Amino acid sequence: MKKLLLAAALAAVSATAAAQTYTIDARHTYPTFEVNHFGVSTQRGMFTKVSGKFTVDRAAKTGSVDVTIDTTSVATGLQGLTDHLKAEDFLNVAKFPTATFKGDKVRFDGDRPVAVDGELTLLGVTRPVTLALSTFTCRDHPANKKPMCGGDATTTIKRSDFGIKYAIPAVSDDVKLSIPVEAFRD
């Protein structure tokens, strides 16, 4: 009987230590970007449609991320600017309607993920990118009680690395990406 109880306890510990998969809640996940404009202001925009999953195994200190951003959902609050960002000078959404980030190297500080190394594909060009996680928390959602995780990721890319060279240096080559993420466990 003791062996059976010990086996059951070990199985329970193993199950909780295994990688858990989370599906992104698109209502609470929206990548934003900002660029310096003419050296005098910071212009911002966002993408309103995103999907994907991530896994995390705190015991093994591993994880992965697979996210797709619908580039046609870019929004700035100014229709003319939004339309220009969708055109060939910038995102060329007619030819490249999505951007992706895929990462399988998650770095931890203790049991908390602090960075994800992966690859960003934008306009058909793939480059290595590291997302820094300033926060990452898992708990039950306060309203629906489902297990969830969320956090805030940031990185800075050079848009010219992806072929977007229009108006450099008037509009900075550096683009800061900020990504608030919320996801529910599968």
mmCIF file of N, CA and C in Angstrom, residues 38-108:
data_model
loop_
_atom_site.group_PDB
_atom_site.id
_atom_site.type_symbol
_atom_site.label_atom_id
_atom_site.label_comp_id
_atom_site.label_asym_id
_atom_site.label_seq_id
_atom_site.Cartn_x
_atom_site.Cartn_y
_atom_site.Cartn_z
ATOM 1 N N PHE A 38 11.335 62.280 -36.540
ATOM 2 C CA PHE A 38 12.053 63.538 -36.791
ATOM 3 C C PHE A 38 12.882 64.011 -35.608
ATOM 4 N N GLY A 39 13.185 63.097 -34.675
ATOM 5 C CA GLY A 39 13.991 63.473 -33.525
ATOM 6 C C GLY A 39 13.261 64.337 -32.518
ATOM 7 N N VAL A 40 11.935 64.469 -32.659
ATOM 8 C CA VAL A 40 11.208 65.355 -31.757
ATOM 9 C C VAL A 40 10.079 64.673 -30.979
ATOM 10 N N SER A 41 9.607 63.512 -31.429
ATOM 11 C CA SER A 41 8.518 62.864 -30.705
ATOM 12 C C SER A 41 8.583 61.358 -30.905
ATOM 13 N N THR A 42 7.818 60.647 -30.104
ATOM 14 C CA THR A 42 7.688 59.198 -30.231
ATOM 15 C C THR A 42 6.303 58.896 -30.771
ATOM 16 N N GLN A 43 6.261 58.222 -31.902
ATOM 17 C CA GLN A 43 4.997 57.831 -32.510
ATOM 18 C C GLN A 43 4.730 56.364 -32.184
ATOM 19 N N ARG A 44 3.467 56.051 -31.896
ATOM 20 C CA ARG A 44 3.109 54.708 -31.465
ATOM 21 C C ARG A 44 1.982 54.121 -32.308
ATOM 22 N N GLY A 45 1.936 52.804 -32.295
ATOM 23 C CA GLY A 45 0.857 52.079 -32.949
ATOM 24 C C GLY A 45 0.733 50.709 -32.321
ATOM 25 N N MET A 46 -0.207 49.932 -32.832
ATOM 26 C CA MET A 46 -0.430 48.603 -32.274
ATOM 27 C C MET A 46 -0.975 47.656 -33.332
ATOM 28 N N PHE A 47 -0.956 46.383 -32.987
ATOM 29 C CA PHE A 47 -1.593 45.348 -33.790
ATOM 30 C C PHE A 47 -2.730 44.779 -32.949
ATOM 31 N N THR A 48 -3.926 44.718 -33.524
ATOM 32 C CA THR A 48 -5.100 44.329 -32.745
ATOM 33 C C THR A 48 -5.480 42.862 -32.881
ATOM 34 N N LYS A 49 -4.782 42.118 -33.741
ATOM 35 C CA LYS A 49 -5.088 40.693 -33.907
ATOM 36 C C LYS A 49 -3.808 39.878 -33.764
ATOM 37 N N VAL A 50 -3.816 38.995 -32.774
ATOM 38 C CA VAL A 50 -2.667 38.139 -32.495
ATOM 39 C C VAL A 50 -3.179 36.784 -32.014
ATOM 40 N N SER A 51 -2.435 35.728 -32.333
ATOM 41 C CA SER A 51 -2.806 34.394 -31.877
ATOM 42 C C SER A 51 -1.532 33.618 -31.573
ATOM 43 N N GLY A 52 -1.680 32.555 -30.812
ATOM 44 C CA GLY A 52 -0.523 31.721 -30.546
ATOM 45 C C GLY A 52 -0.613 30.977 -29.242
ATOM 46 N N LYS A 53 0.491 30.306 -28.940
ATOM 47 C CA LYS A 53 0.598 29.493 -27.735
ATOM 48 C C LYS A 53 2.000 29.639 -27.159
ATOM 49 N N PHE A 54 2.101 29.331 -25.877
ATOM 50 C CA PHE A 54 3.417 29.160 -25.275
ATOM 51 C C PHE A 54 3.348 28.043 -24.257
ATOM 52 N N THR A 55 4.510 27.451 -24.006
ATOM 53 C CA THR A 55 4.623 26.428 -22.975
ATOM 54 C C THR A 55 5.649 26.898 -21.961
ATOM 55 N N VAL A 56 5.474 26.430 -20.751
ATOM 56 C CA VAL A 56 6.445 26.743 -19.706
ATOM 57 C C VAL A 56 6.521 25.554 -18.758
ATOM 58 N N ASP A 57 7.744 25.197 -18.401
ATOM 59 C CA ASP A 57 8.016 24.155 -17.412
ATOM 60 C C ASP A 57 9.016 24.748 -16.440
ATOM 61 N N ARG A 58 8.519 25.244 -15.332
ATOM 62 C CA ARG A 58 9.378 25.936 -14.359
ATOM 63 C C ARG A 58 10.380 24.997 -13.712
ATOM 64 N N ALA A 59 10.003 23.751 -13.485
ATOM 65 C CA ALA A 59 10.911 22.801 -12.847
ATOM 66 C C ALA A 59 12.095 22.488 -13.758
ATOM 67 N N ALA A 60 11.812 22.260 -15.028
ATOM 68 C CA ALA A 60 12.878 21.948 -15.988
ATOM 69 C C ALA A 60 13.534 23.206 -16.550
ATOM 70 N N LYS A 61 12.936 24.364 -16.265
ATOM 71 C CA LYS A 61 13.414 25.659 -16.776
ATOM 72 C C LYS A 61 13.496 25.649 -18.308
ATOM 73 N N THR A 62 12.360 25.266 -18.904
ATOM 74 C CA THR A 62 12.240 25.250 -20.355
ATOM 75 C C THR A 62 10.917 25.881 -20.754
ATOM 76 N N GLY A 63 10.799 26.173 -22.021
ATOM 77 C CA GLY A 63 9.561 26.716 -22.546
ATOM 78 C C GLY A 63 9.695 26.999 -24.024
ATOM 79 N N SER A 64 8.587 27.415 -24.606
ATOM 80 C CA SER A 64 8.587 27.774 -26.024
ATOM 81 C C SER A 64 7.467 28.780 -26.271
ATOM 82 N N VAL A 65 7.619 29.513 -27.367
ATOM 83 C CA VAL A 65 6.636 30.521 -27.762
ATOM 84 C C VAL A 65 6.418 30.403 -29.259
ATOM 85 N N ASP A 66 5.156 30.494 -29.691
ATOM 86 C CA ASP A 66 4.808 30.487 -31.115
ATOM 87 C C ASP A 66 3.644 31.459 -31.288
ATOM 88 N N VAL A 67 3.939 32.641 -31.830
ATOM 89 C CA VAL A 67 2.955 33.713 -31.930
ATOM 90 C C VAL A 67 2.860 34.192 -33.373
ATOM 91 N N THR A 68 1.639 34.468 -33.819
ATOM 92 C CA THR A 68 1.397 35.044 -35.137
ATOM 93 C C THR A 68 0.674 36.375 -34.964
ATOM 94 N N ILE A 69 1.206 37.407 -35.598
ATOM 95 C CA ILE A 69 0.597 38.740 -35.577
ATOM 96 C C ILE A 69 0.007 39.001 -36.951
ATOM 97 N N ASP A 70 -1.248 39.382 -36.979
ATOM 98 C CA ASP A 70 -1.925 39.765 -38.220
ATOM 99 C C ASP A 70 -1.514 41.207 -38.525
ATOM 100 N N THR A 71 -0.590 41.394 -39.472
ATOM 101 C CA THR A 71 -0.092 42.744 -39.762
ATOM 102 C C THR A 71 -1.144 43.636 -40.387
ATOM 103 N N THR A 72 -2.193 43.032 -40.947
ATOM 104 C CA THR A 72 -3.269 43.866 -41.504
ATOM 105 C C THR A 72 -4.048 44.584 -40.404
ATOM 106 N N SER A 73 -3.840 44.174 -39.159
ATOM 107 C CA SER A 73 -4.558 44.784 -38.035
ATOM 108 C C SER A 73 -3.809 45.968 -37.426
ATOM 109 N N VAL A 74 -2.754 46.435 -38.094
ATOM 110 C CA VAL A 74 -2.014 47.585 -37.576
ATOM 111 C C VAL A 74 -2.960 48.772 -37.413
ATOM 112 N N ALA A 75 -2.777 49.519 -36.323
ATOM 113 C CA ALA A 75 -3.636 50.672 -36.048
ATOM 114 C C ALA A 75 -2.809 51.755 -35.369
ATOM 115 N N THR A 76 -3.059 53.004 -35.761
ATOM 116 C CA THR A 76 -2.333 54.128 -35.161
ATOM 117 C C THR A 76 -3.256 55.197 -34.605
ATOM 118 N N GLY A 77 -4.521 55.170 -34.950
ATOM 119 C CA GLY A 77 -5.436 56.232 -34.566
ATOM 120 C C GLY A 77 -5.572 57.300 -35.639
ATOM 121 N N LEU A 78 -4.722 57.245 -36.649
ATOM 122 C CA LEU A 78 -4.781 58.165 -37.793
ATOM 123 C C LEU A 78 -4.890 57.321 -39.056
ATOM 124 N N GLN A 79 -6.009 57.389 -39.748
ATOM 125 C CA GLN A 79 -6.252 56.501 -40.884
ATOM 126 C C GLN A 79 -5.183 56.625 -41.967
ATOM 127 N N GLY A 80 -4.753 57.846 -42.277
ATOM 128 C CA GLY A 80 -3.728 58.029 -43.306
ATOM 129 C C GLY A 80 -2.420 57.344 -42.942
ATOM 130 N N LEU A 81 -2.003 57.472 -41.689
ATOM 131 C CA LEU A 81 -0.765 56.821 -41.236
ATOM 132 C C LEU A 81 -0.931 55.307 -41.222
ATOM 133 N N THR A 82 -2.055 54.835 -40.747
ATOM 134 C CA THR A 82 -2.318 53.393 -40.737
ATOM 135 C C THR A 82 -2.262 52.833 -42.154
ATOM 136 N N ASP A 83 -2.890 53.520 -43.103
ATOM 137 C CA ASP A 83 -2.873 53.069 -44.500
ATOM 138 C C ASP A 83 -1.447 53.050 -45.051
ATOM 139 N N HIS A 84 -0.632 54.072 -44.701
ATOM 140 C CA HIS A 84 0.749 54.113 -45.183
ATOM 141 C C HIS A 84 1.559 52.963 -44.582
ATOM 142 N N LEU A 85 1.345 52.655 -43.312
ATOM 143 C CA LEU A 85 2.061 51.537 -42.690
ATOM 144 C C LEU A 85 1.703 50.206 -43.336
ATOM 145 N N LYS A 86 0.492 50.079 -43.862
ATOM 146 C CA LYS A 86 0.075 48.843 -44.535
ATOM 147 C C LYS A 86 0.667 48.717 -45.938
ATOM 148 N N ALA A 87 1.122 49.824 -46.503
ATOM 149 C CA ALA A 87 1.602 49.855 -47.892
ATOM 150 C C ALA A 87 3.026 49.284 -48.015
ATOM 151 N N GLU A 88 3.521 49.219 -49.252
ATOM 152 C CA GLU A 88 4.832 48.647 -49.549
ATOM 153 C C GLU A 88 5.981 49.353 -48.840
ATOM 154 N N ASP A 89 5.862 50.648 -48.532
ATOM 155 C CA ASP A 89 6.946 51.366 -47.854
ATOM 156 C C ASP A 89 7.265 50.766 -46.487
ATOM 157 N N PHE A 90 6.268 50.162 -45.850
ATOM 158 C CA PHE A 90 6.461 49.648 -44.494
ATOM 159 C C PHE A 90 6.127 48.162 -44.412
ATOM 160 N N LEU A 91 4.919 47.788 -44.046
ATOM 161 C CA LEU A 91 4.587 46.390 -43.759
ATOM 162 C C LEU A 91 4.168 45.564 -44.963
ATOM 163 N N ASN A 92 3.791 46.205 -46.062
ATOM 164 C CA ASN A 92 3.405 45.503 -47.283
ATOM 165 C C ASN A 92 2.449 44.344 -46.958
ATOM 166 N N VAL A 93 1.347 44.682 -46.301
ATOM 167 C CA VAL A 93 0.428 43.655 -45.805
ATOM 168 C C VAL A 93 -0.248 42.860 -46.916
ATOM 169 N N ALA A 94 -0.331 43.406 -48.108
ATOM 170 C CA ALA A 94 -0.928 42.653 -49.223
ATOM 171 C C ALA A 94 -0.088 41.416 -49.529
ATOM 172 N N LYS A 95 1.227 41.542 -49.411
ATOM 173 C CA LYS A 95 2.132 40.429 -49.696
ATOM 174 C C LYS A 95 2.501 39.642 -48.439
ATOM 175 N N PHE A 96 2.567 40.326 -47.286
ATOM 176 C CA PHE A 96 2.992 39.703 -46.030
ATOM 177 C C PHE A 96 1.958 40.002 -44.930
ATOM 178 N N PRO A 97 0.845 39.283 -44.912
ATOM 179 C CA PRO A 97 -0.231 39.603 -43.961
ATOM 180 C C PRO A 97 0.025 39.154 -42.521
ATOM 181 N N THR A 98 1.133 38.443 -42.288
ATOM 182 C CA THR A 98 1.440 38.023 -40.921
ATOM 183 C C THR A 98 2.921 38.217 -40.619
ATOM 184 N N ALA A 99 3.200 38.331 -39.331
ATOM 185 C CA ALA A 99 4.556 38.276 -38.794
ATOM 186 C C ALA A 99 4.520 37.208 -37.712
ATOM 187 N N THR A 100 5.646 36.521 -37.495
ATOM 188 C CA THR A 100 5.668 35.471 -36.478
ATOM 189 C C THR A 100 6.882 35.614 -35.570
ATOM 190 N N PHE A 101 6.714 35.145 -34.345
ATOM 191 C CA PHE A 101 7.837 34.980 -33.427
ATOM 192 C C PHE A 101 7.783 33.555 -32.919
ATOM 193 N N LYS A 102 8.903 32.857 -33.073
ATOM 194 C CA LYS A 102 9.016 31.487 -32.585
ATOM 195 C C LYS A 102 10.282 31.405 -31.742
ATOM 196 N N GLY A 103 10.107 30.993 -30.506
ATOM 197 C CA GLY A 103 11.248 30.878 -29.609
ATOM 198 C C GLY A 103 11.177 29.614 -28.790
ATOM 199 N N ASP A 104 12.333 28.966 -28.606
ATOM 200 C CA ASP A 104 12.357 27.765 -27.777
ATOM 201 C C ASP A 104 13.485 27.797 -26.752
ATOM 202 N N LYS A 105 14.078 28.960 -26.571
ATOM 203 C CA LYS A 105 15.114 29.114 -25.563
ATOM 204 C C LYS A 105 14.626 30.147 -24.538
ATOM 205 N N VAL A 106 14.046 29.640 -23.468
ATOM 206 C CA VAL A 106 13.524 30.502 -22.407
ATOM 207 C C VAL A 106 14.559 30.542 -21.290
ATOM 208 N N ARG A 107 14.940 31.750 -20.898
ATOM 209 C CA ARG A 107 15.891 31.921 -19.797
ATOM 210 C C ARG A 107 15.127 32.232 -18.515
ATOM 211 N N PHE A 108 15.601 31.686 -17.403
ATOM 212 C CA PHE A 108 14.929 31.815 -16.114
ATOM 213 C C PHE A 108 15.834 32.503 -15.099
#
